Short mmCIF file of N, CA, C and O in Angstrom, two decimals:
data_model
loop_
_atom_site.label_atom_id
_atom_site.label_comp_id
_atom_site.label_asym_id
_atom_site.label_seq_id
_atom_site.Cartn_x
_atom_site.Cartn_y
_atom_site.Cartn_z
N UNK A 21 -173.87 -71.95 74.79
CA UNK A 21 -173.52 -71.90 73.98
C UNK A 21 -172.39 -71.04 72.83
O UNK A 21 -171.64 -70.51 73.59
N UNK A 22 -172.98 -71.32 71.88
CA UNK A 22 -171.35 -72.00 71.27
C UNK A 22 -171.49 -70.42 70.22
O UNK A 22 -172.39 -69.60 69.69
N UNK A 23 -170.38 -69.82 69.89
CA UNK A 23 -169.99 -68.56 69.23
C UNK A 23 -170.71 -68.87 67.95
O UNK A 23 -170.23 -70.47 66.90
N UNK A 24 -171.73 -67.82 67.18
CA UNK A 24 -172.01 -68.63 65.96
C UNK A 24 -171.19 -68.18 64.53
O UNK A 24 -170.13 -68.04 65.02
N UNK A 25 -171.44 -68.98 63.69
CA UNK A 25 -170.27 -69.05 61.87
C UNK A 25 -170.25 -67.75 62.28
O UNK A 25 -171.91 -66.79 61.64
N UNK A 26 -168.97 -66.53 61.41
CA UNK A 26 -169.98 -65.56 60.88
C UNK A 26 -168.75 -64.24 62.05
O UNK A 26 -168.94 -63.36 61.33
N UNK A 27 -169.24 -65.20 63.50
CA UNK A 27 -168.99 -64.13 65.12
C UNK A 27 -167.50 -63.77 64.58
O UNK A 27 -166.30 -64.09 64.11
N UNK A 28 -167.34 -62.25 64.36
CA UNK A 28 -165.97 -61.46 63.82
C UNK A 28 -165.19 -60.55 65.00
O UNK A 28 -166.11 -59.52 65.06
N UNK A 29 -164.62 -61.25 66.05
CA UNK A 29 -164.12 -60.96 66.46
C UNK A 29 -163.44 -59.30 66.33
O UNK A 29 -162.78 -58.50 67.33
N UNK A 30 -162.84 -59.52 65.14
CA UNK A 30 -161.83 -58.09 64.74
C UNK A 30 -163.28 -56.85 64.65
O UNK A 30 -162.74 -55.72 65.34
N UNK A 31 -164.26 -57.00 64.22
CA UNK A 31 -165.13 -55.79 63.40
C UNK A 31 -165.89 -55.82 64.77
O UNK A 31 -166.88 -54.73 64.79
N UNK A 32 -166.63 -56.69 66.10
CA UNK A 32 -167.28 -56.59 67.06
C UNK A 32 -167.17 -55.17 68.20
O UNK A 32 -168.21 -54.73 68.61
N UNK A 33 -165.52 -55.02 68.40
CA UNK A 33 -165.26 -53.31 69.63
C UNK A 33 -167.20 -52.78 68.78
O UNK A 33 -166.40 -52.47 67.61
N UNK A 34 -167.04 -51.97 69.39
CA UNK A 34 -168.57 -50.89 69.17
C UNK A 34 -167.65 -49.52 67.93
O UNK A 34 -168.49 -49.77 67.17
N UNK A 35 -166.64 -49.51 68.47
CA UNK A 35 -166.19 -49.21 67.56
C UNK A 35 -165.84 -48.70 66.14
O UNK A 35 -166.29 -48.52 65.30
N UNK A 36 -165.07 -49.52 66.09
CA UNK A 36 -164.98 -51.33 64.70
C UNK A 36 -166.65 -51.41 63.88
O UNK A 36 -166.43 -51.25 62.45
N UNK A 37 -166.93 -51.79 64.71
CA UNK A 37 -168.53 -52.32 63.79
C UNK A 37 -169.56 -51.03 63.26
O UNK A 37 -169.94 -50.88 62.51
N UNK A 38 -169.68 -49.79 64.29
CA UNK A 38 -169.84 -48.32 63.87
C UNK A 38 -169.55 -48.44 62.21
O UNK A 38 -170.25 -47.37 61.82
N UNK A 39 -167.62 -48.17 62.38
CA UNK A 39 -167.30 -47.64 61.02
C UNK A 39 -167.69 -48.86 60.18
O UNK A 39 -167.52 -47.86 58.84
N UNK A 40 -167.77 -49.88 60.04
CA UNK A 40 -168.12 -50.71 59.18
C UNK A 40 -169.23 -50.56 58.78
O UNK A 40 -169.39 -50.75 57.44
N UNK A 41 -170.53 -50.65 59.39
CA UNK A 41 -172.09 -49.91 59.99
C UNK A 41 -172.41 -49.06 58.96
O UNK A 41 -172.78 -48.72 57.41
N UNK A 42 -171.56 -47.85 59.28
CA UNK A 42 -171.71 -46.77 58.79
C UNK A 42 -171.05 -46.87 56.37
O UNK A 42 -172.15 -46.75 55.24
N UNK A 43 -169.93 -48.13 56.99
CA UNK A 43 -169.40 -47.93 55.29
C UNK A 43 -170.26 -48.72 54.29
O UNK A 43 -170.06 -48.24 53.60
N UNK A 44 -171.02 -49.83 54.68
CA UNK A 44 -171.54 -50.46 54.79
C UNK A 44 -172.67 -49.63 53.56
O UNK A 44 -173.55 -50.87 52.90
N UNK A 45 -173.38 -48.57 54.60
CA UNK A 45 -174.30 -47.57 53.17
C UNK A 45 -173.49 -47.10 52.13
O UNK A 45 -174.71 -46.78 51.88
N UNK A 46 -172.53 -47.48 52.14
CA UNK A 46 -171.91 -46.05 51.02
C UNK A 46 -171.41 -46.72 49.52
O UNK A 46 -170.74 -48.28 50.72
N UNK A 47 -170.42 -46.07 49.29
CA UNK A 47 -169.19 -47.19 48.15
C UNK A 47 -168.29 -45.91 48.66
O UNK A 47 -167.77 -47.61 48.77
N UNK A 48 -168.01 -44.81 48.30
CA UNK A 48 -166.74 -44.56 50.13
C UNK A 48 -167.25 -43.33 50.71
O UNK A 48 -168.33 -42.57 50.57
N UNK A 49 -166.14 -43.03 51.97
CA UNK A 49 -166.91 -42.10 52.43
C UNK A 49 -165.08 -41.23 53.02
O UNK A 49 -164.25 -41.56 52.33
N UNK A 50 -165.24 -39.82 52.80
CA UNK A 50 -164.83 -39.33 53.32
C UNK A 50 -163.74 -39.32 55.01
O UNK A 50 -165.28 -39.71 56.01
N UNK A 51 -163.04 -38.78 55.87
CA UNK A 51 -162.62 -39.11 56.68
C UNK A 51 -163.38 -38.60 57.73
O UNK A 51 -164.07 -38.88 59.13
N UNK A 52 -163.04 -37.02 57.42
CA UNK A 52 -163.88 -36.03 58.02
C UNK A 52 -165.29 -36.40 57.67
O UNK A 52 -165.71 -36.06 59.16
N UNK A 53 -165.93 -37.04 56.87
CA UNK A 53 -167.59 -37.55 57.35
C UNK A 53 -167.46 -38.90 58.57
O UNK A 53 -168.05 -38.63 59.60
N UNK A 54 -166.99 -39.06 58.09
CA UNK A 54 -167.09 -40.85 59.00
C UNK A 54 -166.35 -39.84 60.58
O UNK A 54 -167.45 -40.98 61.96
N UNK A 55 -165.57 -39.48 60.88
CA UNK A 55 -164.87 -39.22 62.29
C UNK A 55 -166.22 -38.30 62.95
O UNK A 55 -166.16 -37.81 64.17
N UNK A 56 -166.43 -37.74 62.10
CA UNK A 56 -168.22 -36.54 62.49
C UNK A 56 -169.17 -36.91 63.31
O UNK A 56 -170.07 -36.93 64.07
N UNK A 57 -169.47 -38.36 62.20
CA UNK A 57 -170.50 -38.95 62.31
C UNK A 57 -170.62 -40.29 63.12
O UNK A 57 -171.61 -40.26 64.16
N UNK A 58 -169.40 -40.73 64.09
CA UNK A 58 -169.10 -41.45 64.11
C UNK A 58 -168.70 -40.96 66.28
O UNK A 58 -168.59 -41.10 66.51
N UNK A 59 -168.57 -39.40 66.31
CA UNK A 59 -168.23 -38.54 66.80
C UNK A 59 -166.62 -38.94 67.81
O UNK A 59 -166.76 -38.63 69.29
N UNK A 60 -165.84 -39.14 66.71
CA UNK A 60 -164.48 -39.41 67.25
C UNK A 60 -163.09 -38.62 67.07
O UNK A 60 -163.42 -37.71 65.99
N UNK A 61 -161.57 -38.95 67.70
CA UNK A 61 -161.10 -38.08 67.55
C UNK A 61 -160.41 -38.56 65.71
O UNK A 61 -160.50 -39.47 65.20
N UNK A 62 -159.00 -38.20 65.28
CA UNK A 62 -158.78 -37.62 64.02
C UNK A 62 -157.86 -39.07 64.22
O UNK A 62 -157.67 -40.42 63.70
N UNK A 63 -157.19 -39.39 65.34
CA UNK A 63 -156.23 -40.47 66.27
C UNK A 63 -157.07 -41.75 66.13
O UNK A 63 -156.74 -43.08 65.69
N UNK A 64 -158.01 -41.39 66.90
CA UNK A 64 -158.98 -43.10 66.90
C UNK A 64 -159.43 -43.58 66.06
O UNK A 64 -159.04 -44.56 65.95
N UNK A 65 -160.13 -42.74 65.19
CA UNK A 65 -160.62 -43.04 63.86
C UNK A 65 -159.06 -43.36 62.73
O UNK A 65 -159.40 -44.37 61.77
N UNK A 66 -158.69 -42.87 63.30
CA UNK A 66 -157.32 -43.49 62.45
C UNK A 66 -156.02 -45.25 62.67
O UNK A 66 -156.38 -45.15 61.91
N UNK A 67 -156.49 -44.92 63.87
CA UNK A 67 -156.25 -46.10 64.54
C UNK A 67 -157.68 -47.73 64.15
O UNK A 67 -156.44 -48.69 63.65
N UNK A 68 -158.40 -47.10 64.33
CA UNK A 68 -159.01 -47.77 63.24
C UNK A 68 -159.31 -48.74 62.28
O UNK A 68 -159.36 -49.80 61.79
N UNK A 69 -159.13 -47.62 61.58
CA UNK A 69 -158.99 -47.75 59.62
C UNK A 69 -157.40 -49.19 59.45
O UNK A 69 -157.81 -49.85 58.93
N UNK A 70 -156.04 -47.84 60.53
CA UNK A 70 -155.13 -48.75 59.86
C UNK A 70 -155.74 -49.88 60.27
O UNK A 70 -154.88 -51.16 59.36
N UNK A 71 -156.18 -50.61 61.59
CA UNK A 71 -156.29 -51.78 61.81
C UNK A 71 -157.90 -53.39 60.60
O UNK A 71 -157.35 -54.09 61.05
N UNK A 72 -158.04 -52.04 60.65
CA UNK A 72 -159.30 -53.08 59.84
C UNK A 72 -158.58 -52.90 58.18
O UNK A 72 -159.39 -53.78 57.48
N UNK A 73 -158.29 -51.91 57.30
CA UNK A 73 -157.00 -52.20 56.20
C UNK A 73 -156.58 -52.85 56.32
O UNK A 73 -156.17 -54.15 54.91
N UNK A 74 -156.10 -53.36 57.63
CA UNK A 74 -154.35 -54.72 57.90
C UNK A 74 -154.98 -55.82 57.19
O UNK A 74 -154.82 -57.09 56.97
N UNK A 75 -156.43 -56.12 57.86
CA UNK A 75 -156.62 -57.17 57.98
C UNK A 75 -157.88 -57.46 56.34
O UNK A 75 -158.76 -57.89 56.53
N UNK A 76 -157.52 -56.24 55.76
CA UNK A 76 -158.58 -56.28 53.96
C UNK A 76 -160.00 -56.34 54.03
O UNK A 76 -159.98 -56.95 53.69
N UNK A 77 -159.78 -55.92 54.72
CA UNK A 77 -161.82 -54.34 55.73
C UNK A 77 -161.90 -53.92 54.68
O UNK A 77 -162.81 -53.45 54.83
N UNK A 78 -161.06 -53.04 54.12
CA UNK A 78 -160.95 -50.77 54.00
C UNK A 78 -159.55 -51.25 53.11
O UNK A 78 -158.52 -51.41 53.16
N UNK A 79 -160.10 -50.38 52.18
CA UNK A 79 -159.07 -49.67 51.41
C UNK A 79 -159.73 -48.09 51.96
O UNK A 79 -160.01 -47.45 51.71
N UNK A 80 -158.08 -47.67 51.15
CA UNK A 80 -157.86 -46.15 52.38
C UNK A 80 -157.21 -45.92 51.03
O UNK A 80 -156.14 -46.04 50.39
N UNK A 81 -157.76 -44.93 50.01
CA UNK A 81 -157.16 -43.57 49.12
C UNK A 81 -156.86 -42.05 50.04
O UNK A 81 -158.10 -41.71 50.24
N UNK A 82 -155.18 -41.79 49.28
CA UNK A 82 -155.53 -40.90 49.62
C UNK A 82 -155.55 -39.42 48.10
O UNK A 82 -155.00 -40.10 47.11
N UNK A 83 -155.89 -38.46 48.33
CA UNK A 83 -156.41 -38.02 46.77
C UNK A 83 -155.68 -36.06 47.89
O UNK A 83 -155.66 -35.94 48.10
N UNK A 84 -155.19 -35.62 46.62
CA UNK A 84 -154.95 -34.53 46.70
C UNK A 84 -153.45 -34.25 46.42
O UNK A 84 -152.48 -35.31 47.75
N UNK A 85 -153.13 -33.48 47.29
CA UNK A 85 -152.19 -33.26 48.07
C UNK A 85 -151.95 -31.78 48.51
O UNK A 85 -153.07 -30.95 48.76
N UNK A 86 -150.64 -31.45 49.52
CA UNK A 86 -150.60 -30.00 50.35
C UNK A 86 -152.25 -29.83 51.71
O UNK A 86 -152.89 -30.82 51.94
N UNK A 87 -152.91 -28.60 51.14
CA UNK A 87 -153.89 -28.41 52.10
C UNK A 87 -155.31 -29.28 52.00
O UNK A 87 -155.95 -29.65 52.84
N UNK A 88 -155.03 -29.17 50.72
CA UNK A 88 -156.71 -30.59 50.12
C UNK A 88 -156.38 -31.44 49.85
O UNK A 88 -156.98 -32.33 49.25
N UNK A 89 -155.14 -32.12 50.88
CA UNK A 89 -155.62 -33.63 50.32
C UNK A 89 -156.90 -34.11 51.35
O UNK A 89 -157.34 -33.45 52.68
N UNK A 90 -157.21 -35.00 50.45
CA UNK A 90 -158.72 -35.69 51.84
C UNK A 90 -158.46 -37.51 51.34
O UNK A 90 -157.54 -37.97 50.88
N UNK A 91 -159.51 -38.27 52.57
CA UNK A 91 -158.78 -39.09 52.62
C UNK A 91 -160.16 -39.67 52.39
O UNK A 91 -161.13 -38.95 53.07
N UNK A 92 -160.28 -41.11 51.67
CA UNK A 92 -160.77 -41.63 51.39
C UNK A 92 -161.73 -42.87 51.95
O UNK A 92 -159.97 -43.50 51.90
N UNK A 93 -162.67 -43.30 51.89
CA UNK A 93 -162.58 -44.90 52.47
C UNK A 93 -163.61 -46.06 51.97
O UNK A 93 -164.82 -45.43 51.46
N UNK A 94 -163.21 -46.40 51.68
CA UNK A 94 -164.51 -47.77 51.53
C UNK A 94 -164.16 -49.10 51.94
O UNK A 94 -163.35 -49.94 52.18
N UNK A 95 -164.80 -50.37 52.23
CA UNK A 95 -165.33 -51.42 52.62
C UNK A 95 -164.61 -52.30 51.15
O UNK A 95 -165.41 -51.66 50.12
N UNK A 96 -163.61 -53.39 51.85
CA UNK A 96 -163.59 -54.07 50.21
C UNK A 96 -164.42 -55.39 50.78
O UNK A 96 -166.17 -55.36 51.14
N UNK A 97 -164.55 -56.40 49.89
CA UNK A 97 -165.98 -57.08 49.09
C UNK A 97 -165.54 -58.28 50.62
O UNK A 97 -166.34 -58.92 51.17
N UNK A 98 -164.36 -58.22 51.01
CA UNK A 98 -164.33 -58.70 52.15
C UNK A 98 -164.51 -58.14 53.09
O UNK A 98 -165.32 -59.11 54.85
N UNK A 99 -163.77 -56.65 53.40
CA UNK A 99 -165.32 -56.53 55.01
C UNK A 99 -166.57 -56.56 54.48
O UNK A 99 -167.51 -56.29 55.87
N UNK A 100 -166.59 -56.06 53.59
CA UNK A 100 -168.86 -56.31 53.58
C UNK A 100 -168.63 -57.53 53.84
O UNK A 100 -169.95 -57.51 54.66
N UNK A 101 -168.29 -58.50 53.15
CA UNK A 101 -168.77 -59.52 53.23
C UNK A 101 -168.19 -60.12 55.16
O UNK A 101 -169.01 -60.48 55.40
N UNK A 102 -167.44 -59.90 55.55
CA UNK A 102 -167.29 -59.86 56.98
C UNK A 102 -168.24 -59.60 57.62
O UNK A 102 -169.08 -60.24 58.89
N UNK A 103 -169.04 -57.67 57.11
CA UNK A 103 -169.91 -57.50 57.79
C UNK A 103 -171.16 -58.53 57.67
O UNK A 103 -171.97 -58.28 59.40
N UNK A 104 -171.34 -58.51 56.78
CA UNK A 104 -172.76 -59.28 56.83
C UNK A 104 -172.86 -60.62 57.82
O UNK A 104 -174.05 -61.43 58.44
N UNK A 105 -171.54 -61.18 57.75
CA UNK A 105 -171.55 -62.54 57.99
C UNK A 105 -171.48 -62.25 59.52
O UNK A 105 -172.16 -63.25 60.96
N UNK A 106 -171.09 -61.20 60.14
CA UNK A 106 -170.61 -60.56 61.65
C UNK A 106 -172.06 -60.39 62.07
O UNK A 106 -172.92 -60.85 62.91
N UNK A 107 -173.52 -59.33 60.90
CA UNK A 107 -174.34 -59.50 62.07
C UNK A 107 -175.13 -60.12 61.49
O UNK A 107 -176.62 -60.57 62.39
N UNK A 108 -175.10 -61.26 61.19
CA UNK A 108 -175.86 -62.49 60.95
C UNK A 108 -176.07 -63.66 62.45
O UNK A 108 -176.77 -64.57 62.96
N UNK A 109 -174.62 -64.01 62.91
CA UNK A 109 -174.26 -64.78 64.21
C UNK A 109 -174.78 -63.27 65.02
O UNK A 109 -175.31 -64.09 65.76
N UNK A 110 -174.71 -61.81 65.09
CA UNK A 110 -175.59 -61.68 66.33
C UNK A 110 -176.85 -61.57 65.82
O UNK A 110 -177.55 -61.50 66.77
N UNK A 111 -177.60 -61.65 65.12
CA UNK A 111 -179.14 -62.38 64.73
C UNK A 111 -179.08 -63.51 65.60
O UNK A 111 -180.54 -63.79 66.24
N UNK A 112 -178.65 -64.46 64.97
CA UNK A 112 -178.44 -65.41 65.06
C UNK A 112 -178.18 -65.34 67.60
O UNK A 112 -179.15 -66.59 67.50
N UNK A 113 -177.40 -65.35 67.70
CA UNK A 113 -177.96 -64.91 69.30
C UNK A 113 -178.21 -63.97 69.83
O UNK A 113 -178.69 -65.20 70.58
N UNK A 114 -179.06 -63.55 69.26
CA UNK A 114 -180.34 -62.76 69.37
C UNK A 114 -181.13 -63.48 69.39
O UNK A 114 -182.17 -63.87 70.56
N UNK A 115 -181.40 -64.15 68.79
CA UNK A 115 -183.30 -65.10 67.89
C UNK A 115 -182.87 -65.82 68.90
O UNK A 115 -183.72 -66.48 69.68
N UNK A 116 -181.45 -66.64 69.44
CA UNK A 116 -181.10 -68.23 69.89
C UNK A 116 -181.37 -67.95 71.64
O UNK A 116 -181.82 -68.34 72.40
N UNK A 117 -181.09 -66.89 71.84
CA UNK A 117 -181.05 -66.40 73.77
C UNK A 117 -182.88 -66.77 73.33
O UNK A 117 -183.57 -67.49 74.94
N UNK A 118 -183.58 -65.95 72.63
CA UNK A 118 -185.11 -65.61 73.13
C UNK A 118 -185.72 -66.63 72.87
O UNK A 118 -186.92 -66.79 73.31
N UNK A 119 -185.03 -67.43 72.09
CA UNK A 119 -186.20 -69.04 72.36
C UNK A 119 -185.48 -70.50 73.86
O UNK A 119 -186.57 -71.14 73.97
N UNK A 120 -184.47 -69.59 74.55
CA UNK A 120 -184.16 -70.37 74.85
C UNK A 120 -183.65 -69.60 76.92
O UNK A 120 -184.25 -70.17 77.53
N UNK A 121 -184.80 -68.21 76.88
CA UNK A 121 -184.92 -67.54 77.75
C UNK A 121 -186.23 -68.28 78.59
O UNK A 121 -187.69 -68.48 77.83
N UNK A 122 -186.10 -68.52 79.71
CA UNK A 122 -187.54 -69.22 80.32
C UNK A 122 -188.76 -67.85 80.75
O UNK A 122 -187.93 -66.49 80.79
N UNK A 123 -189.74 -68.04 80.31
CA UNK A 123 -190.22 -67.82 80.27
C UNK A 123 -190.86 -67.42 81.56
O UNK A 123 -191.12 -68.06 83.63
N UNK A 124 -191.86 -65.70 82.25
CA UNK A 124 -192.33 -64.95 83.68
C UNK A 124 -193.19 -65.82 83.76
O UNK A 124 -194.15 -65.81 82.53
N UNK A 125 -193.70 -65.56 84.39
CA UNK A 125 -194.69 -66.23 84.94
C UNK A 125 -195.68 -64.54 85.10
O UNK A 125 -195.70 -63.84 85.38
N UNK A 126 -196.93 -64.61 83.51
CA UNK A 126 -197.79 -63.09 84.40
C UNK A 126 -198.61 -63.09 85.37
O UNK A 126 -198.56 -63.80 86.50
N UNK A 127 -198.32 -61.75 85.79
CA UNK A 127 -198.84 -61.36 87.51
C UNK A 127 -200.56 -60.84 87.02
O UNK A 127 -201.12 -61.20 86.22
N UNK A 128 -200.84 -62.51 88.50
CA UNK A 128 -201.80 -62.76 88.45
C UNK A 128 -203.28 -61.36 88.82
O UNK A 128 -202.50 -60.22 89.33
N UNK A 129 -203.65 -61.47 87.97
CA UNK A 129 -205.17 -60.03 87.54
C UNK A 129 -205.77 -59.79 89.46
O UNK A 129 -205.44 -61.20 90.10
N UNK A 130 -205.93 -58.55 89.91
CA UNK A 130 -206.22 -58.08 91.46
C UNK A 130 -207.59 -58.91 91.73
O UNK A 130 -207.68 -59.23 92.18
N UNK A 131 -207.98 -59.23 90.60
CA UNK A 131 -209.91 -59.82 90.77
C UNK A 131 -209.69 -61.32 91.42
O UNK A 131 -210.44 -61.97 92.14
N UNK A 132 -208.25 -62.43 90.63
CA UNK A 132 -208.30 -63.66 91.35
C UNK A 132 -207.45 -63.06 92.69
O UNK A 132 -207.07 -64.15 93.00
N UNK A 133 -207.44 -62.61 93.06
CA UNK A 133 -206.79 -62.99 94.48
C UNK A 133 -207.94 -62.79 95.88
O UNK A 133 -208.62 -61.53 95.87
N UNK A 134 -207.73 -63.26 96.73
CA UNK A 134 -208.05 -63.35 98.04
C UNK A 134 -208.14 -62.27 99.18
O UNK A 134 -207.05 -61.20 98.66
N UNK A 135 -208.62 -61.03 99.76
CA UNK A 135 -208.86 -60.20 100.37
C UNK A 135 -207.28 -60.15 101.56
O UNK A 135 -206.25 -58.98 100.88
N UNK A 136 -206.55 -61.51 102.27
CA UNK A 136 -205.36 -61.31 102.00
C UNK A 136 -204.14 -61.46 101.42
O UNK A 136 -202.83 -60.22 101.60
N UNK A 137 -204.71 -61.38 99.93
CA UNK A 137 -203.32 -61.62 98.76
C UNK A 137 -203.46 -59.88 98.99
O UNK A 137 -202.38 -59.66 98.58
N UNK A 138 -205.02 -59.26 98.23
CA UNK A 138 -204.35 -58.15 97.97
C UNK A 138 -203.90 -57.29 98.89
O UNK A 138 -203.27 -56.33 98.52
N UNK A 139 -204.00 -57.66 100.85
CA UNK A 139 -203.94 -56.90 101.06
C UNK A 139 -202.01 -56.81 101.86
O UNK A 139 -201.11 -55.40 101.80
N UNK A 140 -201.53 -57.53 101.28
CA UNK A 140 -200.02 -58.66 101.08
C UNK A 140 -199.49 -57.51 99.71
O UNK A 140 -198.43 -57.11 100.12
N UNK A 141 -200.66 -57.74 98.50
CA UNK A 141 -199.98 -57.07 97.21
C UNK A 141 -199.46 -55.20 97.59
O UNK A 141 -198.89 -55.14 97.09
N UNK A 142 -201.09 -55.14 98.50
CA UNK A 142 -200.76 -53.54 98.22
C UNK A 142 -199.83 -52.99 99.47
O UNK A 142 -198.19 -52.15 99.05
N UNK A 143 -199.37 -53.53 99.76
CA UNK A 143 -198.37 -53.36 101.18
C UNK A 143 -197.04 -53.70 100.73
O UNK A 143 -196.22 -52.45 100.85
N UNK A 144 -196.46 -55.04 99.98
CA UNK A 144 -195.14 -54.93 99.16
C UNK A 144 -195.07 -53.47 98.36
O UNK A 144 -193.99 -52.81 97.07
N UNK A 145 -196.98 -52.96 97.22
CA UNK A 145 -196.45 -52.09 96.63
C UNK A 145 -195.64 -50.61 97.15
O UNK A 145 -195.17 -50.27 96.32
N UNK A 146 -196.24 -50.38 98.10
CA UNK A 146 -195.80 -49.08 99.10
C UNK A 146 -195.07 -49.47 98.79
O UNK A 146 -194.59 -48.02 99.86
N UNK A 147 -193.79 -50.26 98.91
CA UNK A 147 -192.19 -50.82 100.06
C UNK A 147 -192.41 -50.43 99.30
O UNK A 147 -191.89 -48.88 98.08
#
């Protein structure tokens, strides 16, 4: 199976996917909100934000100064488009797997079993 169009290796790691998904639901988000929502350390979140910003997927703004300095983050249009394409690619993978997966046989009802088959079934179930 080939990788569907839109699959984004940069977004795919779970932490980055979680960041982008969270940001897709809002216009701007404060750094502490993202950190706490995803249970990340400051350094882990900073690293992921920096990677996504370098790709042009995020815009990061620093507001205020001193102890009141706030970091705000938002998805750029490029980031939003990449996220939507990645989600569509994941859906295609999941739907494709369901369409090609072999079907398993349904268990035979007990009434359809012969007496020796029922004894064998009970013996196997008891293991």
